[in-house]
Coordinates of C-alpha atoms in Angstrom, one line a residue:
X1 CA -73.8 -171.4 97.3
X2 CA -72.3 -172.9 101.1
X3 CA -69.5 -173.0 102.1
X4 CA -67.4 -175.1 105.0
X5 CA -63.9 -174.7 107.7
X6 CA -62.1 -177.6 109.0
X7 CA -59.7 -177.7 111.7
X8 CA -56.6 -180.3 112.0
X9 CA -56.4 -182.8 114.9
X10 CA -53.2 -184.3 114.2
X11 CA -49.9 -182.1 114.3
X12 CA -45.7 -182.7 113.6
X13 CA -44.3 -180.1 115.3
X14 CA -45.5 -181.1 119.4
X15 CA -46.8 -184.9 119.0
X16 CA -49.7 -185.5 121.2
X17 CA -50.1 -189.2 119.6
X18 CA -51.1 -191.5 122.2
X19 CA -50.9 -188.8 124.9
X20 CA -54.0 -190.0 127.7
X21 CA -56.1 -187.1 130.2
X22 CA -54.9 -187.4 134.4
X23 CA -56.3 -188.9 135.6
X24 CA -58.5 -185.8 137.8
X25 CA -60.3 -184.9 134.3
X26 CA -60.4 -184.6 130.5
X27 CA -58.5 -181.8 129.5
X28 CA -59.8 -181.1 125.7
X29 CA -57.7 -178.8 124.2
X30 CA -54.8 -182.2 124.2
X31 CA -56.6 -184.5 122.8
X32 CA -55.5 -185.5 119.2
X33 CA -54.1 -182.0 119.0
X34 CA -57.8 -180.8 118.3
X35 CA -57.4 -177.1 117.6
X36 CA -57.1 -175.9 122.1
X37 CA -60.4 -172.8 123.1
X38 CA -61.2 -172.0 126.6
X39 CA -60.1 -175.0 128.8
X40 CA -63.2 -177.5 129.4
X41 CA -63.0 -180.2 131.5
X42 CA -64.8 -183.6 132.0
X43 CA -65.7 -185.5 134.4
X44 CA -63.5 -188.9 135.6
X45 CA -65.8 -191.0 134.9
X46 CA -66.4 -189.5 131.5
X47 CA -62.8 -190.2 130.5
X48 CA -62.0 -191.7 127.8
X49 CA -58.7 -192.8 126.1
X50 CA -58.4 -191.2 122.8
X51 CA -55.4 -191.4 120.1
X52 CA -53.9 -190.1 117.3
X53 CA -52.8 -193.4 115.2
X54 CA -51.2 -191.1 111.9
X55 CA -48.2 -191.4 111.4
X56 CA -47.9 -187.5 110.2
X57 CA -49.7 -186.4 114.0
X58 CA -48.8 -182.6 114.4
X59 CA -50.6 -180.1 116.5
X60 CA -52.3 -177.1 114.5
X61 CA -52.3 -173.5 116.5
X62 CA -55.0 -171.1 115.8
X63 CA -54.4 -168.7 113.4
X64 CA -57.1 -165.5 113.2
X65 CA -57.3 -163.9 109.5
X66 CA -55.4 -160.6 109.7
X67 CA -58.8 -159.4 108.1
X68 CA -61.1 -161.4 110.2
X69 CA -61.4 -161.1 113.9
X70 CA -60.4 -164.0 116.4
X71 CA -62.8 -166.8 115.4
X72 CA -65.8 -166.7 118.0
X73 CA -64.9 -171.5 118.3
X74 CA -67.6 -173.5 119.8
X75 CA -66.2 -175.1 123.3
X76 CA -69.1 -176.8 124.5
X77 CA -68.3 -180.7 123.5
X78 CA -71.5 -181.7 122.6
X79 CA -71.9 -178.8 120.3
X80 CA -68.1 -180.1 119.0
X81 CA -68.0 -181.5 115.8
X82 CA -65.5 -184.1 113.9
X83 CA -64.4 -186.1 112.0
X84 CA -64.3 -189.6 112.5
X85 CA -64.5 -190.9 109.1
X86 CA -63.8 -190.9 105.2
X87 CA -65.2 -192.6 102.6
X88 CA -65.3 -192.4 98.3
X89 CA -64.9 -193.2 94.7
X90 CA -63.4 -191.6 92.3
X91 CA -61.7 -191.4 89.0
X92 CA -58.8 -193.0 91.5
X93 CA -60.5 -195.3 93.1
X94 CA -62.4 -195.6 96.6
X95 CA -59.3 -195.9 98.3
X96 CA -59.0 -192.7 100.0
X97 CA -54.9 -192.7 100.4
X98 CA -54.7 -194.0 96.2
X99 CA -56.5 -190.9 95.9
X100 CA -55.0 -188.5 97.8
X101 CA -51.5 -190.1 96.3
X102 CA -52.5 -189.6 92.6
X103 CA -53.7 -185.5 93.7
X104 CA -50.7 -185.1 95.1
X105 CA -48.1 -186.9 92.1
X106 CA -50.8 -184.5 89.7
X107 CA -52.4 -187.4 87.9
X108 CA -55.1 -186.6 86.0
X109 CA -57.7 -189.3 85.6
X110 CA -60.1 -187.6 82.9
X111 CA -60.1 -190.1 79.4
X112 CA -62.2 -190.4 77.1
X113 CA -65.9 -192.0 77.8
X114 CA -66.0 -195.5 76.6
X115 CA -69.9 -195.4 78.9
X116 CA -71.7 -195.3 75.6
X117 CA -70.8 -194.7 72.5
X118 CA -69.9 -190.5 72.5
X119 CA -68.4 -190.5 69.0
X120 CA -71.3 -188.5 67.7
X121 CA -70.5 -186.0 71.1
X122 CA -68.2 -182.3 70.4
X123 CA -67.5 -184.1 74.4
X124 CA -66.5 -186.4 74.3
X125 CA -63.9 -187.0 77.9
X126 CA -65.6 -187.1 81.1
X127 CA -63.5 -188.4 84.4
X128 CA -65.0 -191.3 84.2
X129 CA -65.2 -193.9 87.2
X130 CA -63.3 -197.3 85.6
X131 CA -63.1 -200.7 86.9
X132 CA -66.2 -200.2 90.2
X133 CA -66.7 -202.5 92.4
X134 CA -69.3 -203.0 95.0
X135 CA -68.2 -206.6 96.2
X136 CA -68.5 -206.6 100.4
X137 CA -70.8 -204.1 100.1
X138 CA -73.7 -204.5 97.6
X139 CA -75.5 -207.9 96.4
X140 CA -75.6 -209.4 93.0
X141 CA -79.5 -208.9 93.0
X142 CA -79.5 -204.9 94.1
X143 CA -76.4 -203.9 92.3
X144 CA -77.7 -204.9 88.4
X145 CA -80.3 -203.1 89.8
X146 CA -79.3 -199.6 91.0
X147 CA -78.1 -196.9 89.6
X148 CA -74.3 -196.1 90.0
X149 CA -75.1 -193.3 91.8
X150 CA -77.1 -194.6 94.8
X151 CA -73.8 -198.2 94.1
X152 CA -71.6 -194.8 95.0
X153 CA -73.7 -194.1 98.1
X154 CA -73.4 -197.3 99.5
X155 CA -69.8 -198.1 98.6
X156 CA -68.2 -194.5 99.7
X157 CA -70.9 -193.9 102.8
X158 CA -70.2 -198.1 103.7
X159 CA -67.0 -197.6 103.5
X160 CA -66.8 -194.2 105.7
X161 CA -68.3 -196.0 109.2
X162 CA -66.1 -198.6 108.4
X163 CA -63.3 -196.1 108.9
X164 CA -64.9 -194.7 111.9
X165 CA -64.9 -198.2 113.3
X166 CA -68.9 -198.4 112.9
X167 CA -68.9 -201.6 111.3
X168 CA -72.4 -203.7 111.7
X169 CA -70.9 -204.9 115.6
X170 CA -70.5 -201.6 116.5
X171 CA -73.8 -200.0 115.4
X172 CA -75.0 -202.9 117.3
X173 CA -74.2 -201.2 120.4
X174 CA -75.1 -197.7 120.0
X175 CA -78.3 -195.6 119.7
X176 CA -79.5 -195.8 116.0
X177 CA -81.9 -193.6 116.5
X178 CA -79.4 -191.1 117.0
X179 CA -77.3 -192.0 114.3
X180 CA -78.8 -190.3 110.8
X181 CA -78.2 -190.1 106.9
X182 CA -77.4 -187.2 105.3
X183 CA -75.5 -187.8 101.3
X184 CA -77.6 -185.5 98.9
X185 CA -76.9 -184.8 95.2
X186 CA -77.9 -183.1 91.9
X187 CA -78.9 -185.1 89.3
X188 CA -80.2 -187.6 91.0
X189 CA -80.2 -191.9 89.9
X190 CA -80.1 -189.5 86.1
X191 CA -79.7 -193.6 84.5
X192 CA -82.5 -195.1 86.2
X193 CA -84.5 -191.7 85.4
X194 CA -83.3 -191.4 80.9
X195 CA -84.6 -195.4 81.2
X196 CA -88.0 -194.8 82.6
X197 CA -88.8 -192.0 79.6
X198 CA -87.0 -194.0 77.5
X199 CA -89.0 -197.5 78.2
X200 CA -92.7 -195.3 77.7
X201 CA -91.3 -193.7 74.5
X202 CA -90.4 -196.8 72.3
X203 CA -92.9 -199.7 74.5
X204 CA -95.6 -197.9 76.7
X205 CA -95.8 -197.1 80.0
X206 CA -96.5 -201.2 81.2
X207 CA -93.2 -201.5 80.7
X208 CA -91.6 -198.8 83.2
X209 CA -89.5 -201.4 85.6
X210 CA -90.7 -200.0 89.5
X211 CA -87.8 -199.6 90.8
X212 CA -88.4 -196.0 87.8
X213 CA -89.9 -193.9 90.5
X214 CA -87.8 -195.5 93.8
X215 CA -84.3 -194.9 92.2
X216 CA -84.5 -191.9 90.0
X217 CA -85.7 -189.6 93.6
X218 CA -82.8 -187.7 95.2
X219 CA -82.5 -189.3 98.3
X220 CA -83.0 -192.6 97.4
X221 CA -78.9 -192.5 98.3
X222 CA -79.5 -192.1 102.0
X223 CA -82.8 -194.5 102.6
X224 CA -80.6 -197.1 100.9
X225 CA -77.9 -196.4 103.1
X226 CA -79.2 -196.0 106.4
X227 CA -82.2 -199.0 104.8
X228 CA -78.7 -201.4 104.9
X229 CA -77.1 -200.1 108.5
X230 CA -80.1 -199.9 110.0
X231 CA -79.9 -196.2 111.2
X232 CA -82.7 -194.4 111.8
X233 CA -81.4 -190.8 113.1
X234 CA -82.6 -187.5 110.3
X235 CA -82.1 -189.2 107.0
X236 CA -83.3 -186.7 103.7
X237 CA -81.4 -185.4 101.3
X238 CA -80.0 -182.0 99.6
X239 CA -79.6 -180.7 96.3
X240 CA -78.0 -177.2 95.2
X241 CA -76.1 -178.2 92.3
X242 CA -72.7 -178.7 92.8
X243 CA -72.6 -176.5 96.9
X244 CA -74.8 -180.2 97.7
X245 CA -72.1 -181.7 99.7
X246 CA -71.8 -178.5 101.2
X247 CA -75.1 -178.1 102.1
X248 CA -75.3 -181.8 103.6
X249 CA -72.3 -181.3 106.4
X250 CA -73.6 -177.6 107.1
X251 CA -77.1 -179.3 108.1
X252 CA -75.6 -182.3 108.5
X253 CA -73.7 -180.5 112.4
X254 CA -77.0 -178.9 112.6
X255 CA -78.7 -181.5 114.1
X256 CA -75.0 -182.5 116.1
X257 CA -75.5 -179.1 117.6
X258 CA -79.0 -179.5 118.2
X259 CA -78.7 -182.2 119.8
X260 CA -81.4 -184.6 117.7
X261 CA -78.4 -187.0 117.1
X262 CA -75.1 -188.0 117.7
X263 CA -73.6 -188.7 114.8
X264 CA -74.1 -187.8 110.9
X265 CA -72.9 -189.6 107.8
X266 CA -73.3 -187.0 104.9
X267 CA -72.2 -185.9 101.6
X268 CA -72.8 -185.8 97.8
X269 CA -73.1 -188.6 95.4
X270 CA -73.7 -188.7 91.3
X271 CA -73.2 -190.6 88.3
X272 CA -74.3 -188.2 85.0
X273 CA -71.5 -189.3 83.0
X274 CA -74.3 -190.8 80.6
X275 CA -75.9 -188.9 77.3
X276 CA -77.6 -187.4 79.1
X277 CA -75.8 -186.1 81.4
X278 CA -73.7 -185.2 79.4
X279 CA -76.1 -184.1 76.4
X280 CA -77.2 -182.3 78.6
X281 CA -74.2 -179.8 79.4
X282 CA -73.4 -180.0 76.2
X283 CA -76.7 -177.9 75.1
X284 CA -75.3 -175.4 78.5
X285 CA -72.4 -174.6 76.1
X286 CA -70.4 -175.6 80.1
X287 CA -68.6 -177.6 79.0
X288 CA -64.3 -178.2 77.5
X289 CA -64.3 -179.2 73.8
X290 CA -60.2 -180.3 74.8
X291 CA -61.1 -183.9 72.5
X292 CA -57.2 -183.6 71.2
X293 CA -55.9 -184.0 75.4
X294 CA -58.6 -184.4 77.2
X295 CA -55.9 -184.8 80.2
X296 CA -55.6 -181.0 79.7
X297 CA -59.1 -179.6 79.5
X298 CA -59.8 -179.2 83.0
X299 CA -57.5 -175.5 83.8
X300 CA -58.4 -173.5 86.8
X301 CA -57.3 -170.0 86.9
X302 CA -55.4 -170.8 83.3
X303 CA -55.7 -168.0 80.6
X304 CA -57.3 -170.5 77.9
X305 CA -59.7 -172.7 79.4
X306 CA -63.0 -173.3 77.8
X307 CA -65.2 -174.7 80.2
X308 CA -65.5 -177.7 82.7
X309 CA -64.7 -181.7 82.6
X310 CA -67.7 -183.7 83.4
X311 CA -66.9 -185.8 86.6
X312 CA -68.8 -188.3 88.8
X313 CA -68.6 -189.9 92.5
X314 CA -69.1 -189.3 95.8
X315 CA -68.1 -188.5 99.1
X316 CA -68.9 -189.1 102.5
X317 CA -67.7 -187.6 106.3
X318 CA -68.7 -189.3 109.1
X319 CA -70.1 -186.0 111.3
X320 CA -69.5 -186.6 114.7
X321 CA -69.7 -184.7 118.2
X322 CA -66.8 -184.5 120.4
X323 CA -68.7 -186.1 122.7
X324 CA -70.0 -188.2 122.4
X325 CA -66.8 -189.4 120.3
X326 CA -64.7 -189.3 122.8
X327 CA -67.2 -191.5 125.4
X328 CA -66.6 -194.6 122.4
X329 CA -62.5 -193.7 121.6
X330 CA -63.0 -192.8 117.9
X331 CA -60.3 -191.8 116.3
X332 CA -60.1 -187.3 115.6
X333 CA -59.1 -187.2 112.6
X334 CA -60.1 -183.2 112.2
X335 CA -62.3 -181.1 113.5
X336 CA -65.2 -178.6 112.0
X337 CA -65.5 -175.7 113.0
X338 CA -68.3 -173.8 110.9
X339 CA -69.3 -173.2 107.7
X340 CA -72.6 -171.0 106.6
X341 CA -75.3 -170.6 103.4
X342 CA -76.0 -168.1 101.1
X343 CA -78.2 -166.6 97.5
X344 CA -76.1 -164.0 95.6
X345 CA -79.4 -163.2 93.4
X346 CA -77.4 -163.3 89.8
X347 CA -78.8 -165.4 87.5
X348 CA -79.7 -169.3 86.3
X349 CA -75.3 -170.4 86.2
X350 CA -73.3 -167.5 86.3
X351 CA -72.1 -165.7 89.5
X352 CA -72.0 -162.2 90.3
X353 CA -68.7 -161.4 89.0
X354 CA -67.5 -159.3 91.9
X355 CA -67.8 -162.7 93.7
X356 CA -71.0 -161.4 96.1
X357 CA -72.8 -164.2 97.3
X358 CA -69.3 -165.7 97.7
X359 CA -67.7 -164.1 99.8
X360 CA -70.5 -162.6 102.1
X361 CA -71.0 -167.0 102.4
X362 CA -67.6 -167.2 103.5
X363 CA -67.8 -164.0 105.8
X364 CA -70.4 -165.4 107.3
X365 CA -68.6 -169.0 107.8
X366 CA -65.4 -167.3 109.0
X367 CA -66.8 -166.5 112.7
X368 CA -66.0 -169.5 113.8
X369 CA -62.6 -170.1 111.4
X370 CA -59.5 -168.3 110.5
X371 CA -58.3 -169.5 107.5
X372 CA -54.8 -170.3 105.3
X373 CA -56.1 -173.0 102.8
X374 CA -58.9 -172.8 100.7
X375 CA -59.3 -175.3 98.1
X376 CA -61.2 -173.8 96.0
X377 CA -64.5 -174.4 94.2
X378 CA -62.3 -173.4 90.5
X379 CA -64.5 -175.7 88.2
X380 CA -62.9 -173.4 84.9
X381 CA -64.9 -171.8 84.4
X382 CA -64.5 -168.6 82.3
X383 CA -66.6 -166.1 84.5
X384 CA -67.0 -168.9 87.8
X385 CA -63.5 -169.0 88.3
X386 CA -62.5 -165.7 88.8
X387 CA -65.8 -164.3 90.0
X388 CA -64.2 -167.0 93.2
X389 CA -61.4 -165.6 93.7
X390 CA -62.1 -161.7 92.8
X391 CA -64.5 -162.7 96.5
X392 CA -61.3 -164.4 98.6
X393 CA -59.8 -161.2 97.9
X394 CA -63.2 -159.2 98.7
X395 CA -62.8 -161.3 102.4
X396 CA -58.8 -161.3 102.7
X397 CA -57.2 -158.5 102.0
X398 CA -53.9 -159.6 102.8
X399 CA -53.7 -163.2 100.4
X400 CA -49.7 -164.1 101.3
X401 CA -50.1 -166.8 103.7
X402 CA -53.1 -168.0 101.4
X403 CA -52.7 -171.4 99.7
X404 CA -55.2 -172.3 96.9
X405 CA -55.6 -175.6 94.8
X406 CA -57.9 -177.1 92.5
X407 CA -58.5 -180.5 92.9
X408 CA -61.1 -180.6 90.0
X409 CA -58.1 -180.2 87.6
X410 CA -57.8 -183.6 87.6
X411 CA -60.7 -185.7 88.6
X412 CA -62.7 -183.3 87.3
X413 CA -66.6 -181.3 88.3
X414 CA -68.5 -183.5 89.7
X415 CA -70.9 -181.8 90.4
X416 CA -73.0 -183.3 93.6
X417 CA -70.0 -185.6 94.1
X418 CA -67.7 -182.3 94.6
X419 CA -68.2 -180.9 97.7
X420 CA -67.3 -184.2 99.0
X421 CA -64.4 -185.5 97.4
X422 CA -63.1 -181.5 97.5
X423 CA -63.8 -181.9 101.3
X424 CA -61.4 -185.5 101.8
X425 CA -58.9 -184.0 99.6
X426 CA -59.6 -181.2 102.8
X427 CA -59.2 -182.9 105.4
X428 CA -55.9 -185.6 103.7
X429 CA -54.2 -181.9 103.5
X430 CA -54.9 -180.8 106.9
X431 CA -53.4 -184.9 108.4
X432 CA -50.0 -185.0 105.6
X433 CA -48.6 -181.4 105.8
X434 CA -49.0 -181.6 101.6
X435 CA -51.5 -180.1 99.0
X436 CA -52.0 -180.9 95.6
X437 CA -51.2 -178.6 92.4
X438 CA -54.2 -177.2 90.3
X439 CA -51.7 -178.7 87.5
X440 CA -52.7 -177.6 84.0
X441 CA -51.3 -174.0 85.0
X442 CA -49.8 -172.9 81.7
X443 CA -50.7 -169.2 81.7
X444 CA -52.2 -167.6 84.6
X445 CA -54.8 -165.4 84.8
X446 CA -53.7 -162.4 85.6
X447 CA -56.5 -161.8 88.7
X448 CA -54.9 -164.4 89.8
X449 CA -52.7 -163.2 93.0
X450 CA -53.2 -166.1 95.6
X451 CA -50.5 -168.3 95.2
X452 CA -52.4 -171.8 93.3
X453 CA -49.4 -174.5 94.2
X454 CA -49.0 -174.6 90.0
X455 CA -48.0 -178.3 88.7
X456 CA -47.1 -179.3 91.6
X457 CA -47.6 -179.7 95.4
X458 CA -46.2 -178.4 98.0
X459 CA -45.2 -178.5 101.4
X460 CA -47.6 -176.0 103.6
X461 CA -49.0 -176.9 107.4
X462 CA -52.4 -175.2 107.0
X463 CA -53.9 -174.4 110.0
X464 CA -57.7 -173.7 109.2

């Protein structure tokens, strides 16, 4: 399991839009609403202009958790990590604002599967992506060959770089050996793998496509994105099931903090809404079988939940050292404060009921932050939902100020992509001051005493 902690860079309480540093040095806490730490000054020769372009700029105040000691935050601008770009492919399309608006409206993206004939499957619905277009990002020949897992990665990754003002021309002016890619996946190119095995069984090994191995292995998303953009920094993938994207963010931040990169393009991608993916999870007895009302099937923390709903997509963040972002005048969206990785050493699929592995992970990441909002894993499984709540309550003795929601209630469980898509939802919560609802909250488990933002969005100034 992996946890990450983000803070906001914009505020509506104290408008710092377009504020510039004084001529004698840049006081970093004044930039773009970034959270205040001990005041630091840069030489005037390196003082860039940095602005907050959003209409909802607001200062975020540091607020320590009542049960956690004051956060120990990075003060070195070369080790402070900021988010300067985001990109996604989702059941609600590839536009981030549209994605978050759909979430705020409480709209479910769960529909009947039509990518393949699921008539005889006991589960016939998922968060299936429709009308996906890679136009302008992947040429037609490669587009036809690629597994959807990699198509999603290329589009989300390029869109994230574009939002960070790191298009082709901008990248040519930077040292590409110091820009890395770390986009993981839980399952890899599952369609490419399944097709290769089918060709082997039905026609023999000579009929296996030469792309069978390259387009199946899990590091191909990072590799293809680097080939496409010329990025020559750290490049690999991490595969840790549904914790994949958070592991990638954590590792990417550490590459920057160790001085091995200035920028990392990190996240998770997945495309498992296909026969092997659906069939495999049916065999695990993990999926909801609410075929008669699929939009109500994903219901985190609800007493009537009966399993998770498969989703797919990709979520990518451009992570950058504050120092580098300031030098190039980047727009800062949020700040990554820290993270942690742990294992509960318990079971292949079921978490410990007391949530010890999760709570220890949260506690470790809280060395860097205090929290008043949690975007929960909340898969809608019987054991997992309550174990996570138990962990959160164990860490935060007083949860009265905390709000917690479940993005998967509307988009399903994106497996390796889940953390990437939810990180983007979390950043949007920070920058807009609105939390999306957890839908299908009809009969909440009594142990869930935290505000889950049931069914209707809420305004909430997210500190961390």
